[in-house]
Coordinates of C-alpha atoms in Angstrom, one line a residue:
Chain P
G29 CA -6.7 -1.1 20.2
A30 CA -7.5 -3.5 17.5
G31 CA -6.1 -3.0 14.1
V32 CA -7.6 -3.8 10.7
S33 CA -8.5 -7.5 10.5
Q34 CA -9.2 -9.6 7.4
S35 CA -10.7 -13.0 6.9
P36 CA -9.9 -15.6 5.8
S37 CA -6.2 -15.3 5.8
N38 CA -5.9 -17.8 3.1
K39 CA -8.5 -19.0 0.6
V40 CA -8.1 -21.7 -2.1
T41 CA -11.0 -22.0 -4.5
E42 CA -11.7 -23.6 -7.8
K43 CA -12.0 -21.6 -11.0
G44 CA -15.5 -20.5 -11.6
K45 CA -16.5 -20.4 -7.9
D46 CA -17.5 -17.2 -6.1
V47 CA -15.5 -16.0 -3.1
E48 CA -16.1 -13.4 -0.3
L49 CA -13.4 -11.6 1.5
R50 CA -14.1 -9.7 4.7
C51 CA -12.5 -6.6 6.2
D52 CA -13.0 -5.2 9.7
P53 CA -11.6 -1.7 9.8
I54 CA -10.4 0.2 12.8
S55 CA -13.4 1.4 14.8
G56 CA -14.3 5.0 13.9
H57 CA -12.3 5.0 10.7
T58 CA -14.5 6.5 8.0
A59 CA -12.4 5.6 4.9
L60 CA -11.9 2.0 3.7
Y61 CA -9.8 0.8 0.8
W62 CA -9.3 -2.5 -1.0
Y63 CA -6.1 -3.2 -2.9
R64 CA -4.8 -6.2 -4.8
Q65 CA -1.1 -7.1 -4.4
S66 CA 0.4 -9.3 -7.0
L67 CA 4.1 -10.4 -7.1
G68 CA 6.2 -7.7 -8.5
Q69 CA 3.2 -5.5 -9.3
G70 CA 2.9 -3.4 -6.2
L71 CA -0.5 -2.4 -4.9
E72 CA -3.4 -2.1 -7.3
F73 CA -6.3 0.1 -6.1
L74 CA -9.7 -1.6 -6.3
I75 CA -12.3 0.4 -4.5
Y76 CA -12.7 3.2 -1.9
F77 CA -15.4 3.9 0.6
Q78 CA -15.7 7.2 2.5
G79 CA -18.5 7.6 5.0
N80 CA -21.9 7.5 3.5
S81 CA -20.7 8.7 0.1
A82 CA -21.0 6.6 -3.0
P83 CA -17.9 4.3 -3.3
D84 CA -15.2 5.0 -5.9
K85 CA -15.2 1.8 -7.9
S86 CA -12.8 3.0 -10.6
G87 CA -10.2 0.4 -9.8
L88 CA -12.3 -2.7 -10.1
P89 CA -10.9 -4.8 -12.9
S90 CA -14.1 -6.3 -14.2
D91 CA -17.8 -6.6 -13.3
R92 CA -17.0 -9.9 -11.6
F93 CA -15.7 -7.8 -8.7
S94 CA -18.0 -6.0 -6.3
A95 CA -17.8 -4.7 -2.7
E96 CA -20.1 -3.4 -0.1
R97 CA -19.7 -1.7 3.3
T98 CA -22.4 -2.2 5.8
G99 CA -23.2 0.3 8.5
G100 CA -20.1 2.3 7.7
S101 CA -17.9 -0.5 9.1
V102 CA -17.4 -4.0 7.9
S103 CA -16.7 -4.5 4.2
T104 CA -17.0 -7.5 1.9
L105 CA -15.2 -7.9 -1.4
T106 CA -16.9 -10.4 -3.6
I107 CA -15.4 -12.0 -6.7
Q108 CA -17.7 -14.0 -8.9
R109 CA -16.7 -16.7 -11.3
T110 CA -13.1 -16.6 -10.2
Q111 CA -10.3 -16.9 -12.7
Q112 CA -6.7 -18.0 -12.2
E113 CA -5.6 -14.4 -12.8
D114 CA -7.5 -13.4 -9.7
S115 CA -4.9 -15.2 -7.6
A116 CA -3.2 -12.5 -5.4
V117 CA -3.2 -11.1 -1.9
Y118 CA -6.1 -8.8 -1.3
L119 CA -5.4 -6.0 1.2
C120 CA -7.8 -3.8 3.1
A121 CA -6.8 -0.5 4.7
S122 CA -8.7 2.1 6.7
S123 CA -8.0 5.7 7.6
G124 CA -9.6 8.1 10.0
A125 CA -10.8 11.6 9.9
G126 CA -8.4 14.4 10.1
R127 CA -5.3 15.3 8.1
S128 CA -2.8 12.5 8.8
Y129 CA -3.8 10.7 5.6
E130 CA -2.1 7.6 7.0
Q131 CA -3.6 4.2 6.0
Y132 CA -3.7 1.3 8.3
F133 CA -3.5 -2.0 6.6
G134 CA -4.8 -5.4 7.4
P135 CA -2.7 -8.6 7.0
G136 CA -4.4 -9.5 3.8
T137 CA -6.2 -12.5 2.3
R138 CA -4.1 -14.7 0.0
L139 CA -6.5 -16.0 -2.7
T140 CA -5.4 -18.9 -4.8
V141 CA -7.6 -20.0 -7.7
T142 CA -6.9 -23.5 -9.0
Chain Z
A28 CA -3.1 11.6 -12.9
Q29 CA -0.1 10.9 -10.7
S30 CA 2.3 8.1 -11.0
V31 CA 5.1 6.7 -8.8
T32 CA 8.3 5.0 -10.0
Q33 CA 10.5 3.0 -7.8
L34 CA 13.6 2.6 -9.9
D35 CA 15.0 -0.5 -8.2
S36 CA 12.9 -3.7 -7.7
Q37 CA 15.6 -5.2 -5.5
V38 CA 18.5 -3.7 -3.4
P39 CA 20.9 -6.1 -1.8
V40 CA 23.3 -4.6 0.8
F41 CA 25.5 -5.8 3.6
E42 CA 24.7 -5.2 7.2
E43 CA 25.9 -1.8 8.5
A44 CA 26.2 -0.4 5.0
P45 CA 24.3 2.7 3.9
V46 CA 21.3 2.3 1.6
E47 CA 19.1 4.5 -0.6
L48 CA 15.8 3.4 -2.1
R49 CA 14.7 5.7 -4.9
C50 CA 11.3 7.1 -5.5
N51 CA 10.2 9.5 -8.2
Y52 CA 6.7 10.7 -8.8
S53 CA 4.9 12.7 -11.5
S54 CA 2.2 15.1 -10.7
S55 CA 1.1 18.5 -11.9
V56 CA -0.1 19.5 -8.5
S57 CA 1.3 19.4 -5.0
V58 CA 1.4 16.1 -3.2
Y59 CA 1.7 14.3 0.0
L60 CA 4.4 11.5 0.1
F61 CA 4.7 8.3 2.0
W62 CA 6.9 5.3 2.6
Y63 CA 5.4 2.1 3.8
V64 CA 7.2 -1.0 4.9
Q65 CA 6.1 -4.6 4.7
Y66 CA 8.1 -7.0 6.7
P67 CA 8.0 -10.7 5.7
N68 CA 4.5 -12.2 6.3
Q69 CA 3.2 -9.0 7.7
G70 CA 0.9 -6.2 6.5
L71 CA 2.1 -2.8 5.3
Q72 CA 2.8 -0.1 7.9
L73 CA 3.6 3.5 7.6
L74 CA 7.4 4.3 7.9
L75 CA 7.3 8.0 7.4
K76 CA 5.4 10.8 5.5
Y77 CA 5.8 14.2 4.1
L78 CA 2.8 16.5 4.3
S79 CA 4.3 20.0 4.7
G80 CA 7.0 21.9 6.5
S81 CA 10.6 20.5 6.7
T82 CA 11.5 18.6 3.5
L83 CA 13.5 16.1 5.6
V84 CA 11.4 13.6 7.5
E85 CA 12.6 10.8 9.8
S86 CA 11.3 7.6 11.1
I87 CA 11.9 6.2 14.6
N88 CA 14.2 3.4 13.3
G89 CA 16.8 5.6 11.6
F90 CA 15.3 5.9 8.1
E91 CA 14.9 9.4 6.6
A92 CA 13.5 10.7 3.3
E93 CA 13.9 14.1 1.7
F94 CA 11.2 15.7 -0.5
N95 CA 12.8 17.3 -3.5
K96 CA 10.2 19.2 -5.4
S97 CA 12.4 20.2 -8.3
Q98 CA 13.5 16.6 -8.9
T99 CA 10.1 15.2 -7.9
S100 CA 11.8 12.7 -5.7
F101 CA 11.3 11.3 -2.2
H102 CA 14.3 8.9 -1.8
L103 CA 14.5 6.8 1.4
R104 CA 17.9 6.5 3.1
K105 CA 19.5 4.9 6.1
P106 CA 23.2 5.4 7.0
S107 CA 23.6 1.9 8.5
V108 CA 21.2 -1.0 7.9
H109 CA 20.4 -4.0 10.1
I110 CA 19.4 -7.5 9.2
S111 CA 15.9 -6.6 10.6
D112 CA 15.5 -3.9 7.9
T113 CA 15.0 -6.7 5.3
A114 CA 11.5 -6.0 3.9
E115 CA 9.6 -4.6 1.0
Y116 CA 9.4 -0.8 0.8
F117 CA 6.6 1.0 -1.0
C118 CA 6.6 4.7 -1.9
A119 CA 3.1 6.3 -2.3
V120 CA 1.8 9.7 -3.4
L121 CA -1.5 11.4 -2.6
L122 CA -2.7 14.6 -4.3
S123 CA -3.0 17.4 -1.7
T124 CA -5.8 19.1 -3.6
G125 CA -8.7 18.0 -5.7
G126 CA -10.5 16.0 -3.0
S127 CA -9.1 12.6 -4.0
Y128 CA -8.0 10.4 -1.0
I129 CA -6.8 7.5 -3.1
P130 CA -3.0 7.2 -3.0
T131 CA -0.9 5.8 -5.9
F132 CA 1.7 3.2 -4.8
G133 CA 4.9 2.3 -6.5
R134 CA 5.7 -1.3 -7.3
G135 CA 7.9 -1.7 -4.3
T136 CA 11.6 -2.2 -3.6
S137 CA 12.8 -5.4 -1.9
L138 CA 15.6 -4.5 0.5
I139 CA 17.7 -7.5 1.3
V140 CA 20.3 -7.1 4.1
H141 CA 23.1 -9.7 4.2
P142 CA 25.2 -10.4 7.2

């Protein structure tokens, strides 16, 4: 079966522009996570969706960041007025119901803000 | 809140040597523990996990980790590494109670295996 997919794989944008990053989770997975991975900084949690519940946005670094999940499936992370410090790899992960707690990660989107 | 410390940012070893990647966590409640691996230019994938039961867990490619509750550690070990084990390794902790399903990740350890 298909894994988690993300698009685009690479995105170069100018400072001040808005960007949208897309995540397609594994079909049937109810939980979806967004992380930011910077060199030497590990994974920084951004936002968590679980079913129809209100998302946990506690990791979003500023109000320039937002995310939505449509129909309990595809998710879009939007960064408005990008800054150079937003440059990083943005990872999406999904997990299913049950008690395995394992996360399945996508390949990531490498964002470069010039 | 829980935290995860991976004590070594980089571990260089020679092929066929043993290796230990250290992971310590802090939490006032019981936890689930994970090791994820990220091979060059690939996404993260689960290597092994501890949820309950035996404190020694193994992966299919020869890695093992032991949950030590008294030392709050979950170190990853392999008795003989291969070149193909070169990757970034992340330790993660998830609270087993409280309803949170957001794991906390360590900063990662880069394992570099030399021929």
